[in-house]
Short mmCIF file of C-alpha atoms and ligand atoms in Angstrom, two decimals:
data_model
loop_
_atom_site.label_atom_id
_atom_site.label_comp_id
_atom_site.label_asym_id
_atom_site.label_seq_id
_atom_site.Cartn_x
_atom_site.Cartn_y
_atom_site.Cartn_z
CA UNK T 1 0.00 0.00 0.00
CA UNK T 2 1.54 3.23 -1.21
CA UNK T 3 1.47 6.59 0.55
CA UNK T 4 3.45 9.71 -0.23
CA UNK T 5 3.91 13.42 0.31
CA UNK T 6 5.35 16.09 -1.93
CA UNK T 7 6.01 19.81 -1.37
CA UNK T 8 3.87 22.46 -3.09
CA UNK T 9 6.18 25.41 -3.72
CA UNK T 10 4.46 28.81 -4.23
CA UNK T 11 5.44 30.87 -7.24
CA UNK T 12 5.38 34.69 -7.18
CA UNK T 13 2.16 35.96 -5.51
CA UNK T 14 1.10 32.30 -5.09
CA UNK T 15 0.09 32.50 -8.76
CA UNK T 16 0.63 28.73 -8.87
CA UNK T 17 2.27 26.00 -6.79
CA UNK T 18 4.86 23.60 -8.24
CA UNK T 19 5.83 20.10 -7.06
CA UNK T 20 8.77 17.85 -8.04
CA UNK T 21 7.82 14.79 -10.11
CA UNK T 22 10.17 12.11 -11.48
CA UNK T 23 9.17 11.09 -15.00
CA UNK T 24 11.38 8.48 -16.63
CA UNK T 25 14.81 9.70 -15.53
CA UNK T 26 14.03 13.41 -15.35
CA UNK T 27 12.83 15.37 -12.32
CA UNK T 28 10.41 18.07 -13.41
CA UNK T 29 8.46 20.74 -11.52
CA UNK T 30 4.77 20.35 -12.30
CA UNK T 31 1.69 22.39 -11.43
CA UNK T 32 -0.76 19.96 -9.76
CA UNK T 33 -4.16 20.90 -11.14
CA UNK T 34 -7.40 19.50 -9.67
CA UNK T 35 -9.21 21.40 -12.46
CA UNK T 36 -7.88 19.29 -15.35
CA UNK T 37 -6.99 15.66 -16.06
CA UNK T 38 -3.90 15.65 -18.29
CA UNK T 39 -0.35 15.00 -17.11
CA UNK T 40 1.71 16.88 -19.68
CA UNK T 41 5.24 18.25 -19.73
CA UNK T 42 7.71 20.11 -21.89
CA UNK T 43 9.80 17.56 -23.75
CA UNK T 44 12.78 17.09 -26.03
CA UNK T 45 10.10 17.13 -28.77
CA UNK T 46 9.04 20.70 -27.91
CA UNK T 47 10.36 23.44 -30.23
CA UNK T 48 13.41 25.09 -28.61
CA UNK T 49 11.79 28.55 -29.03
CA UNK T 50 8.89 27.36 -26.84
CA UNK T 51 10.79 25.29 -24.27
CA UNK T 52 13.84 27.49 -23.50
CA UNK T 53 14.41 27.52 -19.72
CA UNK T 54 12.11 24.58 -18.97
CA UNK T 55 12.96 21.12 -17.70
CA UNK T 56 12.34 18.60 -20.46
CA UNK T 57 10.97 15.06 -20.47
CA UNK T 58 12.96 12.76 -22.74
CA UNK T 59 10.53 10.13 -24.08
CA UNK T 60 13.41 7.72 -24.83
CA UNK T 61 12.68 6.06 -21.47
CA UNK T 62 9.01 5.57 -22.36
CA UNK T 63 6.91 3.51 -24.76
CA UNK T 64 4.96 5.56 -27.30
CA UNK T 65 1.18 5.05 -27.31
CA UNK T 66 0.85 4.67 -31.08
CA UNK T 67 -1.67 7.01 -32.68
CA UNK T 68 -2.43 8.75 -29.40
CA UNK T 69 -2.50 12.57 -29.36
CA UNK T 70 -3.65 15.20 -26.90
CA UNK T 71 -4.71 18.85 -27.17
CA UNK T 72 -5.90 20.92 -24.23
CA UNK T 73 -7.19 24.49 -23.83
CA UNK T 74 -7.61 25.91 -20.31
CA UNK T 75 -10.08 28.46 -18.99
CA UNK T 76 -7.56 31.27 -19.50
CA UNK T 77 -7.28 30.17 -23.17
CA UNK T 78 -3.71 28.93 -22.70
CA UNK T 79 -3.13 25.67 -24.59
CA UNK T 80 -0.77 22.77 -25.25
CA UNK T 81 -0.74 19.63 -27.40
CA UNK T 82 1.45 16.67 -28.31
CA UNK T 83 1.82 12.90 -28.26
CA UNK T 84 1.78 10.26 -25.53
CA UNK T 85 4.20 7.83 -23.87
CA UNK T 86 3.78 5.27 -21.10
CA UNK T 87 6.51 5.82 -18.55
CA UNK T 88 7.32 5.59 -14.84
CA UNK T 89 6.09 8.53 -12.78
CA UNK T 90 6.99 8.98 -9.10
CA UNK T 91 5.33 11.59 -6.83
CA UNK T 92 6.57 11.78 -3.23
CA UNK T 93 7.50 8.11 -3.30
CA UNK T 94 4.23 6.94 -4.89
CA UNK T 95 5.03 5.13 -8.15
CA UNK T 96 2.93 4.65 -11.28
CA UNK T 97 4.95 2.20 -13.41
CA UNK T 98 3.03 2.88 -16.65
CA UNK T 99 1.50 6.38 -16.50
CA UNK T 100 0.30 8.15 -19.65
CA UNK T 101 2.82 10.99 -19.99
CA UNK T 102 1.73 13.66 -22.48
CA UNK T 103 4.83 15.09 -24.18
CA UNK T 104 4.29 18.60 -25.55
CA UNK T 105 5.08 19.29 -29.19
CA UNK T 106 3.41 22.71 -28.98
CA UNK T 107 2.55 25.07 -26.10
CA UNK T 108 1.08 28.60 -25.98
CA UNK T 109 3.14 31.60 -24.86
CA UNK T 110 1.62 31.58 -21.35
CA UNK T 111 3.41 28.29 -20.65
CA UNK T 112 6.61 29.27 -22.46
CA UNK T 113 6.84 32.42 -20.30
CA UNK T 114 6.17 30.59 -17.01
CA UNK T 115 9.73 29.21 -16.91
CA UNK T 116 9.41 27.72 -13.42
CA UNK T 117 6.73 25.28 -14.60
CA UNK T 118 7.63 22.23 -16.65
CA UNK T 119 4.00 21.20 -17.13
CA UNK T 120 0.84 20.15 -15.33
CA UNK T 121 -0.28 17.07 -13.40
CA UNK T 122 -4.05 16.81 -13.67
CA UNK T 123 -6.03 15.58 -10.66
CA UNK T 124 -9.60 16.05 -11.92
CA UNK T 125 -11.55 12.99 -13.10
CA UNK T 126 -10.12 10.97 -15.99
CA UNK T 127 -13.41 11.46 -17.90
CA UNK T 128 -12.04 14.84 -19.07
CA UNK T 129 -8.59 13.60 -20.11
CA UNK T 130 -8.00 14.96 -23.64
CA UNK T 131 -6.03 12.01 -25.11
CA UNK T 132 -7.59 10.67 -28.33
CA UNK T 133 -8.69 8.22 -29.64
CA UNK T 134 -8.67 6.66 -26.12
CA UNK T 135 -8.57 8.88 -22.98
CA UNK T 136 -6.05 7.72 -20.35
CA UNK T 137 -6.11 7.87 -16.54
CA UNK T 138 -4.74 10.62 -14.31
CA UNK T 139 -1.83 9.84 -12.00
CA UNK T 140 -4.27 9.54 -9.06
CA UNK T 141 -6.55 7.16 -10.98
CA UNK T 142 -3.53 5.11 -12.15
CA UNK T 143 -2.22 4.56 -8.59
CA UNK T 144 -5.58 4.72 -6.77
CA UNK T 145 -5.97 0.99 -6.10
CA UNK T 146 -2.40 0.75 -4.81
CA UNK T 147 -2.86 3.56 -2.28
CA UNK T 148 -3.45 2.78 1.40
CA UNK T 149 -6.62 4.90 0.99
CA UNK T 150 -7.94 6.30 -2.31
CA UNK T 151 -7.52 9.93 -1.30
CA UNK T 152 -5.21 12.85 -1.91
CA UNK T 153 -4.98 15.99 0.23
CA UNK T 154 -4.16 19.61 -0.56
CA UNK T 155 -2.48 21.83 2.03
CA UNK T 156 -1.51 25.05 0.22
CA UNK T 157 -0.17 28.04 2.16
CA UNK T 158 0.08 31.80 1.57
CA UNK T 159 3.64 32.61 0.53
CA UNK T 160 5.06 29.38 1.97
CA UNK T 161 5.56 25.78 0.90
CA UNK T 162 2.56 23.54 1.47
CA UNK T 163 2.11 19.90 0.53
CA UNK T 164 0.09 17.31 -1.34
CA UNK T 165 -0.28 13.82 0.15
CA UNK T 166 -1.44 10.66 -1.60
CA UNK T 167 -3.00 7.72 0.23
CA UNK T 168 -3.53 9.24 3.65
CA UNK T 169 -4.90 12.15 5.67
CA UNK T 170 -2.46 13.89 8.05
CA UNK T 171 -4.32 14.95 11.20
CA UNK T 172 -1.41 17.20 12.21
CA UNK T 173 -2.20 19.48 9.26
CA UNK T 174 -5.65 20.70 10.30
CA UNK T 175 -7.69 21.70 13.33
CA UNK T 176 -11.21 20.67 14.26
CA UNK T 177 -13.22 18.17 12.25
CA UNK T 178 -13.17 17.65 8.49
CA UNK T 179 -16.52 18.61 6.94
CA UNK T 180 -17.38 16.42 3.95
CA UNK T 181 -19.70 17.33 1.08
CA UNK T 182 -20.79 15.23 -1.91
CA UNK T 183 -19.10 15.69 -5.29
CA UNK T 184 -20.92 15.75 -8.65
CA UNK T 185 -18.53 14.27 -11.25
CA UNK T 186 -20.78 14.96 -14.29
CA UNK T 187 -18.44 17.67 -15.61
CA UNK T 188 -15.25 15.83 -14.62
CA UNK T 189 -14.44 18.30 -11.82
CA UNK T 190 -14.39 18.07 -8.02
CA UNK T 191 -17.72 19.92 -8.05
CA UNK T 192 -19.71 20.69 -4.90
CA UNK T 193 -22.31 23.14 -3.58
CA UNK T 194 -21.35 26.10 -1.41
CA UNK T 195 -24.15 27.13 0.96
CA UNK T 196 -23.52 30.89 1.25
CA UNK T 197 -21.07 33.69 1.72
CA UNK T 198 -20.54 36.63 4.06
CA UNK T 199 -17.91 39.31 4.57
CA UNK T 200 -16.15 40.50 7.69
CA UNK T 201 -17.40 39.68 11.16
CA UNK T 202 -20.93 40.59 10.17
CA UNK T 203 -23.39 37.88 9.27
CA UNK T 204 -24.73 40.15 6.55
CA UNK T 205 -24.80 37.50 3.88
CA UNK T 206 -23.36 38.57 0.54
CA UNK T 207 -25.58 36.02 -1.16
CA UNK T 208 -26.80 32.46 -1.49
CA UNK T 209 -24.29 29.81 -2.42
CA UNK T 210 -24.12 27.79 -5.60
CA UNK T 211 -22.23 25.23 -7.66
CA UNK T 212 -18.43 25.42 -7.34
CA UNK T 213 -15.31 23.42 -8.18
CA UNK T 214 -12.16 22.98 -6.07
CA UNK T 215 -9.34 23.94 -8.44
CA UNK T 216 -5.67 24.06 -7.36
CA UNK T 217 -4.75 25.14 -10.91
CA UNK T 218 -6.62 28.46 -10.64
CA UNK T 219 -4.98 31.26 -8.61
CA UNK T 220 -8.05 33.22 -7.50
CA UNK T 221 -11.54 32.75 -6.03
CA UNK T 222 -14.27 33.26 -8.66
CA UNK T 223 -17.75 33.80 -7.17
CA UNK T 224 -21.23 34.87 -8.34
CA UNK T 225 -21.08 38.47 -9.60
CA UNK T 226 -23.53 39.60 -6.90
CA UNK T 227 -21.30 38.18 -4.15
CA UNK T 228 -18.14 39.78 -5.57
CA UNK T 229 -19.94 43.13 -5.99
CA UNK T 230 -21.25 43.08 -2.42
CA UNK T 231 -17.82 42.15 -1.07
CA UNK T 232 -15.99 45.00 -2.82
CA UNK T 233 -18.73 47.52 -1.98
CA UNK T 234 -17.28 47.44 1.52
CA UNK T 235 -13.74 48.43 0.47
CA UNK T 236 -12.79 52.11 0.02
CA UNK T 237 -11.28 52.64 -3.45
CA UNK T 238 -12.34 49.25 -4.81
CA UNK T 239 -13.55 49.36 -8.40
CA UNK T 240 -14.33 47.07 -11.31
CA UNK T 241 -11.62 47.92 -13.84
CA UNK T 242 -12.72 46.78 -17.31
CA UNK T 243 -9.19 47.25 -18.66
CA UNK T 244 -7.72 44.94 -16.03
CA UNK T 245 -10.67 42.60 -16.43
CA UNK T 246 -11.72 42.56 -12.81
CA UNK T 247 -11.96 44.20 -9.40
CA UNK T 248 -8.98 46.18 -8.19
CA UNK T 249 -8.35 47.74 -4.77
CA UNK T 250 -5.74 50.10 -3.34
CA UNK T 251 -2.74 47.98 -2.26
CA UNK T 252 -2.98 49.88 1.05
CA UNK T 253 -6.46 48.48 1.71
CA UNK T 254 -7.19 45.92 4.42
CA UNK T 255 -10.01 43.90 2.89
CA UNK T 256 -12.50 42.26 5.28
CA UNK T 257 -12.22 38.52 5.90
CA UNK T 258 -14.44 36.44 3.62
CA UNK T 259 -16.57 33.61 4.99
CA UNK T 260 -17.81 30.61 3.04
CA UNK T 261 -20.40 28.19 4.37
CA UNK T 262 -19.85 24.63 3.13
CA UNK T 263 -21.61 21.57 4.56
CA UNK T 264 -22.97 23.67 7.40
CA UNK T 265 -19.50 24.83 8.51
CA UNK T 266 -18.00 28.30 7.97
CA UNK T 267 -14.49 28.64 6.51
CA UNK T 268 -12.74 32.02 6.60
CA UNK T 269 -10.39 33.45 3.97
CA UNK T 270 -8.30 36.16 5.69
CA UNK T 271 -8.86 39.55 4.06
CA UNK T 272 -5.11 39.85 3.38
CA UNK T 273 -5.40 36.93 0.90
CA UNK T 274 -7.80 39.09 -1.14
CA UNK T 275 -5.25 41.90 -1.50
CA UNK T 276 -3.76 39.67 -4.17
CA UNK T 277 -0.97 41.40 -6.11
CA UNK T 278 0.05 44.77 -7.62
CA UNK T 279 -1.20 45.18 -11.22
CA UNK T 280 2.48 45.47 -12.16
CA UNK T 281 5.64 45.76 -10.07
CA UNK T 282 5.55 48.99 -8.02
CA UNK T 283 1.90 49.77 -8.72
CA UNK T 284 -0.18 50.98 -5.74
CA UNK T 285 -3.25 49.36 -7.27
CA UNK T 286 -3.74 45.68 -6.54
CA UNK T 287 -5.81 43.02 -8.23
CA UNK T 288 -8.50 41.48 -6.04
CA UNK T 289 -8.25 37.82 -4.97
CA UNK T 290 -12.05 37.51 -5.35
CA UNK T 291 -13.44 37.98 -8.88
CA UNK T 292 -16.80 37.39 -10.57
CA UNK T 293 -17.43 33.94 -12.10
CA UNK T 294 -19.44 35.54 -14.93
CA UNK T 295 -19.41 33.39 -18.05
CA UNK T 296 -17.76 30.38 -16.40
CA UNK T 297 -20.97 28.55 -15.44
CA UNK T 298 -19.90 27.74 -11.89
CA UNK T 299 -17.75 29.27 -9.12
CA UNK T 300 -14.07 28.36 -8.91
CA UNK T 301 -12.50 27.85 -5.47
CA UNK T 302 -8.90 28.37 -6.53
CA UNK T 303 -5.75 28.88 -4.48
CA UNK T 304 -6.98 32.05 -2.68
CA UNK T 305 -9.55 29.80 -0.96
CA UNK T 306 -7.58 26.55 -0.83
CA UNK T 307 -4.61 28.13 0.95
CA UNK T 308 -6.98 29.00 3.83
CA UNK T 309 -8.10 25.39 4.43
CA UNK T 310 -6.99 21.75 4.49
CA UNK T 311 -8.75 19.93 1.65
CA UNK T 312 -9.35 16.18 1.21
CA UNK T 313 -10.13 14.84 -2.27
CA UNK T 314 -11.70 11.50 -1.33
CA UNK T 315 -12.52 8.78 -3.87
CA UNK T 316 -12.36 5.95 -1.35
CA UNK T 317 -16.09 5.44 -0.90
CA UNK T 318 -19.08 4.59 -3.04
CA UNK T 319 -18.98 8.10 -4.53
CA UNK T 320 -16.36 10.86 -4.46
CA UNK T 321 -16.51 13.56 -1.79
CA UNK T 322 -14.60 16.65 -0.74
CA UNK T 323 -13.53 17.36 2.82
CA UNK T 324 -12.57 20.75 4.23
CA UNK T 325 -11.03 21.64 7.59
CA UNK T 326 -9.56 24.79 9.08
CA UNK T 327 -5.74 24.91 8.77
C1 47G D 401 -0.45 29.39 -18.14
O1 47G D 401 -0.42 28.70 -16.92
C2 47G D 401 -1.50 27.92 -16.62
C3 47G D 401 -2.67 27.88 -17.37
C4 47G D 401 -3.70 27.04 -16.97
C5 47G D 401 -3.59 26.26 -15.82
C6 47G D 401 -4.69 25.36 -15.39
N1 47G D 401 -5.76 26.12 -14.76
C7 47G D 401 -2.43 26.32 -15.07
C8 47G D 401 -1.40 27.13 -15.47
O2 47G D 401 -0.28 27.21 -14.77
#
């Protein structure tokens, strides 16, 4: 029975978190993404102009999946595509001997520019894996039956290294009880229902809850437009800046804490997490960590939320569930 733990290293402004993964005989830094289901990496097949500065997977250690190709586009319209090899993948000591490794032959500029990241490791449900003609399993699904318990946990931190564990829950990482809620897998995400939101110490609710996904691969917290509007109405100098594509606040602001009710429990995101980052280096205007989920179709509980809690992605029972506890 396998168990393992790997560090989650924050990038600038906690824009993403990277973890070391051994693929074949290379160690790469991958962005673990519970919002997608492809394990892809820069490779010796990637054009040099696109892969300069990145760690590369050399498929010579793998076995090509003949005729298999992949092509993925993310919510931010970044994209990547390539071919597929079966190879050994090790995460924190947990080994998948024949994992589908998606070698990139083309990536969009957003990935080229993010030189710290060598690719993504998808942890959503394998039903949304993009490999054709036959979708393959995620790392978690590949090793699931060999784990002591079919779970993985997410313990992200603000501006500090957190961790992912596979196969066990670490009771030293959270306080109080874990609150579990059912997951709807119809869209391939870890999708759940949030009960409601409120700002600051007041119980003045900023709105009813709704459908949401837990997504480590998204930096911010995207909520119903009415909830975001109500939240920022309480911050002096906050405004919706069409040019920046979202709410901005003065970097000098102290936003109120933000409360989320899930499964009858309230989880608090410290207001400081919502003073996200200067629009550009030296700017006194900061981008808000809460934004409207307009056009997405559901709310996205990205890293701004996840770094305030301990999260359990549990597929050990008759149907998947999510657990949340205070950190
Ligand atoms: C350009 O960088 C990314 C784009 C999309 C995702 C997945 N939500 C993760 C990334 O690091």
